[in-house]
């Protein structure tokens, strides 16, 4: 276990050379545990051998959390991030040959919610990127990985329209896919709809919202959504590990519904807050109104 300032990886690591890295981000609500299932699915499909099974990985991860306990208790909540690359490579050589053990990086860090906090009050502006998502026939979005160039370029296009906007990336057929780090939900006539997992990552937060909606008897559907469906939706929101549910009140310059955060979005956020025993919106808004703490 080393301090961030002392952590070193080789400049020849596959993480740097090829972005050949599987990743997982978990939010630790009130410092409670997390799951590693998706990480192990990504490792299997990418054929990266992390050198330990899920149980051992869990033990190492708990050690990382333990080593950080002193400051974690002062933080609202934390990210827990796993990055696992295929280890060292040789420039230009066969990238499929694993020349060292996998590089396993695990860190935890206070959750910085500042860039999303005000959206819990007013909603964000969702804007479609010009670039399209990488088709699942090329790279299945369910493999959570660190090759993020496509997402970053799409987000740059979105910020050209509005520097505060949150991106919506379409697939090659023009259907709504996902955000650079989140999933998308639209509510129309009381039904909650989200893109199918053939063109988006199966977000843990997406699953949570689908489960909560079922419990609240809100009809749900995985569907092919076109931008038209978002323009005409009554409510729109994103889901992702750090912010859970982020309402969107504007889509490509037009108000979504009446331009205010809708009742079903609020209901789902309240149900999630109840589930984890944390007022998710209040926690983020609280960060806006207090000085930054250095850990
Ligand atoms: C491309 C992409 N889509 C969706 C998500 C949302 O997944 P989760 O809810 O597990 O954070 C992420 C999370 O990082 C992501 O990178």
PDB file of C-alpha atoms and ligand atoms in Angstrom:
ATOM      1  CA  UNK A   1       0.000   0.000   0.000  1.00  0.00           C
ATOM      2  CA  UNK A   2       1.522   3.337  -1.000  1.00  0.00           C
ATOM      3  CA  UNK A   3       0.544   6.977  -0.924  1.00  0.00           C
ATOM      4  CA  UNK A   4      -0.736   8.415  -4.190  1.00  0.00           C
ATOM      5  CA  UNK A   5       2.402  10.564  -4.426  1.00  0.00           C
ATOM      6  CA  UNK A   6       4.558   7.413  -4.245  1.00  0.00           C
ATOM      7  CA  UNK A   7       2.547   5.163  -6.567  1.00  0.00           C
ATOM      8  CA  UNK A   8       4.459   4.271  -9.725  1.00  0.00           C
ATOM      9  CA  UNK A   9       3.659   2.314 -12.859  1.00  0.00           C
ATOM     10  CA  UNK A  10       5.938   1.672 -15.822  1.00  0.00           C
ATOM     11  CA  UNK A  11       5.715   3.982 -18.829  1.00  0.00           C
ATOM     12  CA  UNK A  12       5.481   0.691 -20.753  1.00  0.00           C
ATOM     13  CA  UNK A  13       2.420  -0.485 -18.866  1.00  0.00           C
ATOM     14  CA  UNK A  14      -0.470  -1.461 -21.137  1.00  0.00           C
ATOM     15  CA  UNK A  15      -2.598   1.053 -19.264  1.00  0.00           C
ATOM     16  CA  UNK A  16      -0.439   3.815 -20.748  1.00  0.00           C
ATOM     17  CA  UNK A  17       0.590   2.228 -24.042  1.00  0.00           C
ATOM     18  CA  UNK A  18      -2.796   0.886 -25.140  1.00  0.00           C
ATOM     19  CA  UNK A  19      -5.453   1.958 -22.662  1.00  0.00           C
ATOM     20  CA  UNK A  20      -5.818  -1.801 -22.244  1.00  0.00           C
ATOM     21  CA  UNK A  21      -7.355  -1.517 -18.808  1.00  0.00           C
ATOM     22  CA  UNK A  22     -10.518  -2.751 -17.195  1.00  0.00           C
ATOM     23  CA  UNK A  23     -12.001  -0.475 -14.575  1.00  0.00           C
ATOM     24  CA  UNK A  24     -14.703  -0.285 -11.961  1.00  0.00           C
ATOM     25  CA  UNK A  25     -15.954   2.635  -9.889  1.00  0.00           C
ATOM     26  CA  UNK A  26     -18.065   2.150  -6.837  1.00  0.00           C
ATOM     27  CA  UNK A  27     -19.610   4.696  -4.560  1.00  0.00           C
ATOM     28  CA  UNK A  28     -19.368   3.744  -0.917  1.00  0.00           C
ATOM     29  CA  UNK A  29     -22.504   5.067   0.713  1.00  0.00           C
ATOM     30  CA  UNK A  30     -21.868   5.762   4.362  1.00  0.00           C
ATOM     31  CA  UNK A  31     -18.753   3.608   3.982  1.00  0.00           C
ATOM     32  CA  UNK A  32     -20.713   0.419   3.309  1.00  0.00           C
ATOM     33  CA  UNK A  33     -19.417  -2.385   1.047  1.00  0.00           C
ATOM     34  CA  UNK A  34     -19.603  -2.743  -2.693  1.00  0.00           C
ATOM     35  CA  UNK A  35     -19.790  -5.419  -5.383  1.00  0.00           C
ATOM     36  CA  UNK A  36     -17.097  -6.634  -7.765  1.00  0.00           C
ATOM     37  CA  UNK A  37     -19.246  -8.788 -10.114  1.00  0.00           C
ATOM     38  CA  UNK A  38     -19.056  -6.461 -13.118  1.00  0.00           C
ATOM     39  CA  UNK A  39     -15.288  -6.080 -12.727  1.00  0.00           C
ATOM     40  CA  UNK A  40     -14.829  -9.839 -12.968  1.00  0.00           C
ATOM     41  CA  UNK A  41     -17.114 -10.038 -16.007  1.00  0.00           C
ATOM     42  CA  UNK A  42     -15.026  -7.352 -17.753  1.00  0.00           C
ATOM     43  CA  UNK A  43     -11.810  -9.205 -16.825  1.00  0.00           C
ATOM     44  CA  UNK A  44     -13.169 -12.467 -18.203  1.00  0.00           C
ATOM     45  CA  UNK A  45     -14.296 -11.023 -21.535  1.00  0.00           C
ATOM     46  CA  UNK A  46     -11.017  -9.117 -22.022  1.00  0.00           C
ATOM     47  CA  UNK A  47      -9.005 -12.189 -20.931  1.00  0.00           C
ATOM     48  CA  UNK A  48      -7.003 -10.186 -18.404  1.00  0.00           C
ATOM     49  CA  UNK A  49      -5.853 -12.390 -15.543  1.00  0.00           C
ATOM     50  CA  UNK A  50      -5.712 -10.157 -12.453  1.00  0.00           C
ATOM     51  CA  UNK A  51      -3.747 -12.801 -10.550  1.00  0.00           C
ATOM     52  CA  UNK A  52      -6.357 -13.295  -7.856  1.00  0.00           C
ATOM     53  CA  UNK A  53      -9.974 -14.358  -7.577  1.00  0.00           C
ATOM     54  CA  UNK A  54     -12.875 -12.104  -6.605  1.00  0.00           C
ATOM     55  CA  UNK A  55     -12.650 -13.071  -2.922  1.00  0.00           C
ATOM     56  CA  UNK A  56      -8.958 -12.213  -2.711  1.00  0.00           C
ATOM     57  CA  UNK A  57      -9.598  -8.983  -4.611  1.00  0.00           C
ATOM     58  CA  UNK A  58     -12.285  -8.136  -2.083  1.00  0.00           C
ATOM     59  CA  UNK A  59      -9.846  -8.706   0.787  1.00  0.00           C
ATOM     60  CA  UNK A  60      -7.176  -6.480  -0.799  1.00  0.00           C
ATOM     61  CA  UNK A  61      -9.817  -3.851  -1.460  1.00  0.00           C
ATOM     62  CA  UNK A  62     -10.962  -3.899   2.146  1.00  0.00           C
ATOM     63  CA  UNK A  63      -7.296  -3.403   3.167  1.00  0.00           C
ATOM     64  CA  UNK A  64      -7.171  -0.303   0.957  1.00  0.00           C
ATOM     65  CA  UNK A  65     -10.301   1.017   2.623  1.00  0.00           C
ATOM     66  CA  UNK A  66      -8.919   0.247   6.079  1.00  0.00           C
ATOM     67  CA  UNK A  67      -5.690   2.088   5.333  1.00  0.00           C
ATOM     68  CA  UNK A  68      -7.744   5.164   4.459  1.00  0.00           C
ATOM     69  CA  UNK A  69     -10.198   5.015   7.356  1.00  0.00           C
ATOM     70  CA  UNK A  70      -8.764   8.005   9.199  1.00  0.00           C
ATOM     71  CA  UNK A  71      -9.770  10.554   6.569  1.00  0.00           C
ATOM     72  CA  UNK A  72     -12.702   8.572   5.128  1.00  0.00           C
ATOM     73  CA  UNK A  73     -14.755   9.143   8.227  1.00  0.00           C
ATOM     74  CA  UNK A  74     -14.498  12.889   7.679  1.00  0.00           C
ATOM     75  CA  UNK A  75     -15.571  12.658   4.035  1.00  0.00           C
ATOM     76  CA  UNK A  76     -19.228  12.542   2.967  1.00  0.00           C
ATOM     77  CA  UNK A  77     -18.698   9.414   0.907  1.00  0.00           C
ATOM     78  CA  UNK A  78     -15.975   7.984  -1.266  1.00  0.00           C
ATOM     79  CA  UNK A  79     -15.176   6.611  -4.667  1.00  0.00           C
ATOM     80  CA  UNK A  80     -13.571   3.241  -4.745  1.00  0.00           C
ATOM     81  CA  UNK A  81     -11.819   2.660  -8.055  1.00  0.00           C
ATOM     82  CA  UNK A  82     -10.219  -0.471  -9.526  1.00  0.00           C
ATOM     83  CA  UNK A  83      -8.010  -0.187 -12.614  1.00  0.00           C
ATOM     84  CA  UNK A  84      -6.510  -3.433 -13.882  1.00  0.00           C
ATOM     85  CA  UNK A  85      -4.270  -3.440 -16.942  1.00  0.00           C
ATOM     86  CA  UNK A  86      -2.735  -6.332 -18.827  1.00  0.00           C
ATOM     87  CA  UNK A  87       0.657  -5.400 -17.333  1.00  0.00           C
ATOM     88  CA  UNK A  88       3.818  -4.392 -19.213  1.00  0.00           C
ATOM     89  CA  UNK A  89       4.011  -4.311 -22.984  1.00  0.00           C
ATOM     90  CA  UNK A  90       6.707  -3.733 -25.585  1.00  0.00           C
ATOM     91  CA  UNK A  91       6.051  -0.947 -28.081  1.00  0.00           C
ATOM     92  CA  UNK A  92       4.843  -2.394 -31.356  1.00  0.00           C
ATOM     93  CA  UNK A  93       5.077  -6.012 -30.215  1.00  0.00           C
ATOM     94  CA  UNK A  94       2.196  -8.497 -30.015  1.00  0.00           C
ATOM     95  CA  UNK A  95      -0.221  -6.835 -27.549  1.00  0.00           C
ATOM     96  CA  UNK A  96      -1.953 -10.108 -26.745  1.00  0.00           C
ATOM     97  CA  UNK A  97       1.071 -11.491 -24.945  1.00  0.00           C
ATOM     98  CA  UNK A  98       0.955 -10.676 -21.256  1.00  0.00           C
ATOM     99  CA  UNK A  99       4.622  -9.997 -20.391  1.00  0.00           C
ATOM    100  CA  UNK A 100       4.146  -9.405 -16.678  1.00  0.00           C
ATOM    101  CA  UNK A 101       1.516  -9.871 -14.045  1.00  0.00           C
ATOM    102  CA  UNK A 102      -1.497  -7.642 -14.459  1.00  0.00           C
ATOM    103  CA  UNK A 103      -1.105  -4.188 -12.931  1.00  0.00           C
ATOM    104  CA  UNK A 104      -3.756  -3.899 -10.238  1.00  0.00           C
ATOM    105  CA  UNK A 105      -4.444  -0.361  -9.020  1.00  0.00           C
ATOM    106  CA  UNK A 106      -7.010   0.272  -6.307  1.00  0.00           C
ATOM    107  CA  UNK A 107      -7.656   3.640  -4.756  1.00  0.00           C
ATOM    108  CA  UNK A 108     -10.226   5.473  -2.752  1.00  0.00           C
ATOM    109  CA  UNK A 109     -10.818   9.192  -2.727  1.00  0.00           C
ATOM    110  CA  UNK A 110     -13.417  11.615  -1.341  1.00  0.00           C
ATOM    111  CA  UNK A 111     -16.379  11.964  -3.674  1.00  0.00           C
ATOM    112  CA  UNK A 112     -16.338  15.409  -5.259  1.00  0.00           C
ATOM    113  CA  UNK A 113     -19.912  16.227  -6.276  1.00  0.00           C
ATOM    114  CA  UNK A 114     -19.396  19.932  -6.946  1.00  0.00           C
ATOM    115  CA  UNK A 115     -19.744  19.812 -10.716  1.00  0.00           C
ATOM    116  CA  UNK A 116     -23.187  18.193 -10.491  1.00  0.00           C
ATOM    117  CA  UNK A 117     -24.569  19.615  -7.259  1.00  0.00           C
ATOM    118  CA  UNK A 118     -26.621  22.495  -8.655  1.00  0.00           C
ATOM    119  CA  UNK A 119     -28.367  20.159 -11.119  1.00  0.00           C
ATOM    120  CA  UNK A 120     -30.331  18.642  -8.206  1.00  0.00           C
ATOM    121  CA  UNK A 121     -32.037  22.051  -7.895  1.00  0.00           C
ATOM    122  CA  UNK A 122     -32.405  23.226 -11.475  1.00  0.00           C
ATOM    123  CA  UNK A 123     -31.620  20.230 -13.686  1.00  0.00           C
ATOM    124  CA  UNK A 124     -28.935  20.161 -16.360  1.00  0.00           C
ATOM    125  CA  UNK A 125     -28.891  20.880 -20.087  1.00  0.00           C
ATOM    126  CA  UNK A 126     -28.558  17.623 -22.045  1.00  0.00           C
ATOM    127  CA  UNK A 127     -27.005  18.038 -25.481  1.00  0.00           C
ATOM    128  CA  UNK A 128     -26.383  15.472 -28.222  1.00  0.00           C
ATOM    129  CA  UNK A 129     -22.799  15.031 -29.384  1.00  0.00           C
ATOM    130  CA  UNK A 130     -21.914  14.976 -33.076  1.00  0.00           C
ATOM    131  CA  UNK A 131     -19.792  11.818 -32.685  1.00  0.00           C
ATOM    132  CA  UNK A 132     -21.493   8.447 -32.344  1.00  0.00           C
ATOM    133  CA  UNK A 133     -20.864   5.735 -29.805  1.00  0.00           C
ATOM    134  CA  UNK A 134     -18.452   2.896 -30.639  1.00  0.00           C
ATOM    135  CA  UNK A 135     -20.776   0.109 -31.894  1.00  0.00           C
ATOM    136  CA  UNK A 136     -21.022  -2.943 -29.629  1.00  0.00           C
ATOM    137  CA  UNK A 137     -19.885  -5.020 -32.606  1.00  0.00           C
ATOM    138  CA  UNK A 138     -16.510  -3.252 -32.121  1.00  0.00           C
ATOM    139  CA  UNK A 139     -16.391  -2.865 -28.349  1.00  0.00           C
ATOM    140  CA  UNK A 140     -19.215  -3.962 -26.095  1.00  0.00           C
ATOM    141  CA  UNK A 141     -20.104  -1.045 -23.799  1.00  0.00           C
ATOM    142  CA  UNK A 142     -20.641  -3.532 -20.986  1.00  0.00           C
ATOM    143  CA  UNK A 143     -16.878  -4.020 -20.756  1.00  0.00           C
ATOM    144  CA  UNK A 144     -16.048  -1.168 -18.429  1.00  0.00           C
ATOM    145  CA  UNK A 145     -12.663   0.017 -19.661  1.00  0.00           C
ATOM    146  CA  UNK A 146     -10.300   2.977 -19.617  1.00  0.00           C
ATOM    147  CA  UNK A 147     -10.163   3.602 -23.383  1.00  0.00           C
ATOM    148  CA  UNK A 148     -12.070   6.853 -23.024  1.00  0.00           C
ATOM    149  CA  UNK A 149     -10.955   8.880 -26.051  1.00  0.00           C
ATOM    150  CA  UNK A 150     -14.282   8.494 -27.904  1.00  0.00           C
ATOM    151  CA  UNK A 151     -16.280   9.636 -24.862  1.00  0.00           C
ATOM    152  CA  UNK A 152     -13.996  12.602 -24.210  1.00  0.00           C
ATOM    153  CA  UNK A 153     -14.150  13.809 -27.812  1.00  0.00           C
ATOM    154  CA  UNK A 154     -17.949  13.545 -27.754  1.00  0.00           C
ATOM    155  CA  UNK A 155     -18.075  15.550 -24.513  1.00  0.00           C
ATOM    156  CA  UNK A 156     -15.807  18.232 -26.011  1.00  0.00           C
ATOM    157  CA  UNK A 157     -18.350  18.671 -28.837  1.00  0.00           C
ATOM    158  CA  UNK A 158     -21.162  18.986 -26.308  1.00  0.00           C
ATOM    159  CA  UNK A 159     -19.295  21.634 -24.298  1.00  0.00           C
ATOM    160  CA  UNK A 160     -18.882  23.706 -27.493  1.00  0.00           C
ATOM    161  CA  UNK A 161     -22.662  24.136 -27.434  1.00  0.00           C
ATOM    162  CA  UNK A 162     -22.903  24.861 -23.695  1.00  0.00           C
ATOM    163  CA  UNK A 163     -19.923  24.577 -21.327  1.00  0.00           C
ATOM    164  CA  UNK A 164     -22.234  23.248 -18.576  1.00  0.00           C
ATOM    165  CA  UNK A 165     -24.069  20.741 -20.791  1.00  0.00           C
ATOM    166  CA  UNK A 166     -24.048  16.997 -20.171  1.00  0.00           C
ATOM    167  CA  UNK A 167     -23.631  14.883 -23.283  1.00  0.00           C
ATOM    168  CA  UNK A 168     -25.981  12.426 -24.889  1.00  0.00           C
ATOM    169  CA  UNK A 169     -24.235  10.193 -27.395  1.00  0.00           C
ATOM    170  CA  UNK A 170     -26.253   8.486 -30.136  1.00  0.00           C
ATOM    171  CA  UNK A 171     -25.425   5.146 -31.692  1.00  0.00           C
ATOM    172  CA  UNK A 172     -24.546   4.741 -35.382  1.00  0.00           C
ATOM    173  CA  UNK A 173     -28.276   4.343 -36.204  1.00  0.00           C
ATOM    174  CA  UNK A 174     -29.200   7.580 -34.435  1.00  0.00           C
ATOM    175  CA  UNK A 175     -30.711   5.947 -31.352  1.00  0.00           C
ATOM    176  CA  UNK A 176     -29.916   7.359 -27.917  1.00  0.00           C
ATOM    177  CA  UNK A 177     -27.056   5.383 -26.332  1.00  0.00           C
ATOM    178  CA  UNK A 178     -25.455   6.895 -23.232  1.00  0.00           C
ATOM    179  CA  UNK A 179     -23.468   9.664 -21.616  1.00  0.00           C
ATOM    180  CA  UNK A 180     -19.660   9.562 -21.278  1.00  0.00           C
ATOM    181  CA  UNK A 181     -20.114   8.246 -17.749  1.00  0.00           C
ATOM    182  CA  UNK A 182     -23.803   7.659 -17.289  1.00  0.00           C
ATOM    183  CA  UNK A 183     -27.065   6.185 -18.544  1.00  0.00           C
ATOM    184  CA  UNK A 184     -30.121   8.033 -19.791  1.00  0.00           C
ATOM    185  CA  UNK A 185     -33.794   7.763 -18.813  1.00  0.00           C
ATOM    186  CA  UNK A 186     -36.859   9.483 -20.306  1.00  0.00           C
ATOM    187  CA  UNK A 187     -40.353   9.504 -18.805  1.00  0.00           C
ATOM    188  CA  UNK A 188     -43.348   9.857 -21.081  1.00  0.00           C
ATOM    189  CA  UNK A 189     -46.950   9.468 -19.936  1.00  0.00           C
ATOM    190  CA  UNK A 190     -45.742   7.884 -16.699  1.00  0.00           C
ATOM    191  CA  UNK A 191     -43.535   5.224 -18.344  1.00  0.00           C
ATOM    192  CA  UNK A 192     -39.817   5.185 -17.643  1.00  0.00           C
ATOM    193  CA  UNK A 193     -37.783   4.321 -20.731  1.00  0.00           C
ATOM    194  CA  UNK A 194     -34.062   3.766 -21.155  1.00  0.00           C
ATOM    195  CA  UNK A 195     -31.881   2.550 -24.059  1.00  0.00           C
ATOM    196  CA  UNK A 196     -31.287  -1.190 -24.329  1.00  0.00           C
ATOM    197  CA  UNK A 197     -27.971  -2.503 -23.035  1.00  0.00           C
ATOM    198  CA  UNK A 198     -26.954  -3.370 -26.602  1.00  0.00           C
ATOM    199  CA  UNK A 199     -25.779   0.224 -26.989  1.00  0.00           C
ATOM    200  CA  UNK A 200     -24.914   1.358 -23.469  1.00  0.00           C
ATOM    201  CA  UNK A 201     -23.116   0.206 -20.382  1.00  0.00           C
ATOM    202  CA  UNK A 202     -25.291  -1.722 -17.959  1.00  0.00           C
ATOM    203  CA  UNK A 203     -24.774   0.844 -15.223  1.00  0.00           C
ATOM    204  CA  UNK A 204     -25.140  -0.243 -11.627  1.00  0.00           C
ATOM    205  CA  UNK A 205     -27.140   2.963 -11.127  1.00  0.00           C
ATOM    206  CA  UNK A 206     -29.316   2.095 -14.152  1.00  0.00           C
ATOM    207  CA  UNK A 207     -30.119  -1.242 -12.503  1.00  0.00           C
ATOM    208  CA  UNK A 208     -30.894   0.480  -9.210  1.00  0.00           C
ATOM    209  CA  UNK A 209     -33.326   2.882 -10.885  1.00  0.00           C
ATOM    210  CA  UNK A 210     -35.043   0.033 -12.728  1.00  0.00           C
ATOM    211  CA  UNK A 211     -35.431  -1.868  -9.437  1.00  0.00           C
ATOM    212  CA  UNK A 212     -36.717   1.179  -7.571  1.00  0.00           C
ATOM    213  CA  UNK A 213     -39.179   1.929 -10.374  1.00  0.00           C
ATOM    214  CA  UNK A 214     -40.537  -1.609 -10.120  1.00  0.00           C
ATOM    215  CA  UNK A 215     -40.971  -1.241  -6.363  1.00  0.00           C
ATOM    216  CA  UNK A 216     -42.778   2.072  -6.918  1.00  0.00           C
ATOM    217  CA  UNK A 217     -45.002   0.488  -9.604  1.00  0.00           C
ATOM    218  CA  UNK A 218     -43.668   2.843 -12.275  1.00  0.00           C
ATOM    219  CA  UNK A 219     -43.909   1.086 -15.675  1.00  0.00           C
ATOM    220  CA  UNK A 220     -40.475   0.570 -17.261  1.00  0.00           C
ATOM    221  CA  UNK A 221     -39.269  -0.280 -20.757  1.00  0.00           C
ATOM    222  CA  UNK A 222     -35.905  -0.742 -22.428  1.00  0.00           C
ATOM    223  CA  UNK A 223     -36.388   0.821 -25.842  1.00  0.00           C
ATOM    224  CA  UNK A 224     -34.845   2.277 -28.981  1.00  0.00           C
ATOM    225  CA  UNK A 225     -35.142   5.981 -28.268  1.00  0.00           C
ATOM    226  CA  UNK A 226     -34.642   8.706 -30.859  1.00  0.00           C
ATOM    227  CA  UNK A 227     -33.889  12.364 -30.038  1.00  0.00           C
ATOM    228  CA  UNK A 228     -37.612  13.006 -30.781  1.00  0.00           C
ATOM    229  CA  UNK A 229     -38.466  10.876 -27.744  1.00  0.00           C
ATOM    230  CA  UNK A 230     -36.286  13.064 -25.538  1.00  0.00           C
ATOM    231  CA  UNK A 231     -37.625  16.365 -26.974  1.00  0.00           C
ATOM    232  CA  UNK A 232     -41.157  15.216 -26.236  1.00  0.00           C
ATOM    233  CA  UNK A 233     -40.488  13.489 -22.884  1.00  0.00           C
ATOM    234  CA  UNK A 234     -42.107  14.803 -19.710  1.00  0.00           C
ATOM    235  CA  UNK A 235     -38.952  14.164 -17.675  1.00  0.00           C
ATOM    236  CA  UNK A 236     -35.360  13.285 -18.419  1.00  0.00           C
ATOM    237  CA  UNK A 237     -32.467  12.251 -16.201  1.00  0.00           C
ATOM    238  CA  UNK A 238     -29.037  10.654 -16.162  1.00  0.00           C
ATOM    239  CA  UNK A 239     -27.804   7.973 -13.763  1.00  0.00           C
ATOM    240  CA  UNK A 240     -24.243   7.312 -12.668  1.00  0.00           C
ATOM    241  CA  UNK A 241     -22.291   6.141  -9.639  1.00  0.00           C
ATOM    242  CA  UNK A 242     -21.245   9.569  -8.270  1.00  0.00           C
ATOM    243  CA  UNK A 243     -24.504  11.492  -8.653  1.00  0.00           C
ATOM    244  CA  UNK A 244     -26.990   8.554  -8.757  1.00  0.00           C
ATOM    245  CA  UNK A 245     -29.817  10.498 -10.468  1.00  0.00           C
ATOM    246  CA  UNK A 246     -29.145  13.810 -12.224  1.00  0.00           C
ATOM    247  CA  UNK A 247     -32.238  15.555 -13.594  1.00  0.00           C
ATOM    248  CA  UNK A 248     -32.102  17.206 -17.040  1.00  0.00           C
ATOM    249  CA  UNK A 249     -34.562  20.048 -17.622  1.00  0.00           C
ATOM    250  CA  UNK A 250     -33.387  21.146 -21.080  1.00  0.00           C
ATOM    251  CA  UNK A 251     -32.597  19.068 -24.153  1.00  0.00           C
ATOM    252  CA  UNK A 252     -30.749  20.659 -27.084  1.00  0.00           C
ATOM    253  CA  UNK A 253     -31.948  24.113 -26.049  1.00  0.00           C
ATOM    254  CA  UNK A 254     -35.638  23.206 -25.501  1.00  0.00           C
ATOM    255  CA  UNK A 255     -37.313  22.702 -22.103  1.00  0.00           C
ATOM    256  CA  UNK A 256     -38.053  19.116 -21.107  1.00  0.00           C
ATOM    257  CA  UNK A 257     -41.739  18.996 -20.096  1.00  0.00           C
ATOM    258  CA  UNK A 258     -42.424  22.199 -18.168  1.00  0.00           C
ATOM    259  CA  UNK A 259     -38.685  22.845 -17.761  1.00  0.00           C
ATOM    260  CA  UNK A 260     -38.696  21.848 -14.081  1.00  0.00           C
ATOM    261  CA  UNK A 261     -37.494  18.711 -12.322  1.00  0.00           C
ATOM    262  CA  UNK A 262     -40.381  16.261 -12.630  1.00  0.00           C
ATOM    263  CA  UNK A 263     -42.271  14.328  -9.925  1.00  0.00           C
ATOM    264  CA  UNK A 264     -41.146  10.837 -10.989  1.00  0.00           C
ATOM    265  CA  UNK A 265     -37.487  11.903 -11.050  1.00  0.00           C
ATOM    266  CA  UNK A 266     -37.916  13.319  -7.527  1.00  0.00           C
ATOM    267  CA  UNK A 267     -39.682  10.165  -6.372  1.00  0.00           C
ATOM    268  CA  UNK A 268     -36.853   7.922  -7.639  1.00  0.00           C
ATOM    269  CA  UNK A 269     -34.199  10.122  -6.050  1.00  0.00           C
ATOM    270  CA  UNK A 270     -36.091  10.071  -2.751  1.00  0.00           C
ATOM    271  CA  UNK A 271     -36.460   6.269  -2.914  1.00  0.00           C
ATOM    272  CA  UNK A 272     -32.747   5.874  -3.586  1.00  0.00           C
ATOM    273  CA  UNK A 273     -31.874   8.204  -0.695  1.00  0.00           C
ATOM    274  CA  UNK A 274     -34.083   6.108   1.556  1.00  0.00           C
ATOM    275  CA  UNK A 275     -32.469   2.904   0.315  1.00  0.00           C
ATOM    276  CA  UNK A 276     -28.953   4.061   1.264  1.00  0.00           C
ATOM    277  CA  UNK A 277     -29.876   6.230   4.254  1.00  0.00           C
ATOM    278  CA  UNK A 278     -28.275   9.314   2.720  1.00  0.00           C
ATOM    279  CA  UNK A 279     -30.060  12.380   1.333  1.00  0.00           C
ATOM    280  CA  UNK A 280     -28.214  12.237  -1.989  1.00  0.00           C
ATOM    281  CA  UNK A 281     -29.156  15.721  -3.238  1.00  0.00           C
ATOM    282  CA  UNK A 282     -28.551  17.384   0.148  1.00  0.00           C
ATOM    283  CA  UNK A 283     -25.140  15.751   0.430  1.00  0.00           C
ATOM    284  CA  UNK A 284     -24.074  17.175  -2.945  1.00  0.00           C
ATOM    285  CA  UNK A 285     -25.608  20.605  -2.289  1.00  0.00           C
ATOM    286  CA  UNK A 286     -23.834  20.720   1.050  1.00  0.00           C
ATOM    287  CA  UNK A 287     -20.499  20.542  -0.796  1.00  0.00           C
ATOM    288  CA  UNK A 288     -21.460  23.717  -2.687  1.00  0.00           C
ATOM    289  CA  UNK A 289     -21.872  25.657   0.530  1.00  0.00           C
ATOM    290  CA  UNK A 290     -18.804  24.680   2.490  1.00  0.00           C
ATOM    291  CA  UNK A 291     -15.096  25.191   1.982  1.00  0.00           C
ATOM    292  CA  UNK A 292     -13.184  22.411   0.211  1.00  0.00           C
ATOM    293  CA  UNK A 293     -11.454  19.959   2.540  1.00  0.00           C
ATOM    294  CA  UNK A 294      -8.030  18.599   1.559  1.00  0.00           C
ATOM    295  CA  UNK A 295      -7.363  14.979   2.468  1.00  0.00           C
TER     296      UNK A 295
HETATM  297  C1  LIG B   1     -19.899   4.935 -20.499  1.00  0.00           C
HETATM  298  C2  LIG B   1     -20.622   4.771 -19.214  1.00  0.00           C
HETATM  299  N1  LIG B   1     -21.959   4.573 -19.213  1.00  0.00           N
HETATM  300  C3  LIG B   1     -22.660   4.432 -18.069  1.00  0.00           C
HETATM  301  C4  LIG B   1     -22.029   4.499 -16.842  1.00  0.00           C
HETATM  302  C5  LIG B   1     -22.831   4.383 -15.577  1.00  0.00           C
HETATM  303  O1  LIG B   1     -22.499   3.256 -14.844  1.00  0.00           O
HETATM  304  P1  LIG B   1     -22.668   3.203 -13.247  1.00  0.00           P
HETATM  305  O2  LIG B   1     -24.081   3.498 -12.950  1.00  0.00           O
HETATM  306  O3  LIG B   1     -22.277   1.818 -12.900  1.00  0.00           O
HETATM  307  O4  LIG B   1     -21.757   4.243 -12.689  1.00  0.00           O
HETATM  308  C6  LIG B   1     -20.634   4.682 -16.784  1.00  0.00           C
HETATM  309  C7  LIG B   1     -19.940   4.752 -15.506  1.00  0.00           C
HETATM  310  O5  LIG B   1     -18.756   5.011 -15.413  1.00  0.00           O
HETATM  311  C8  LIG B   1     -19.914   4.825 -17.997  1.00  0.00           C
HETATM  312  O6  LIG B   1     -18.600   5.019 -17.994  1.00  0.00           O
END
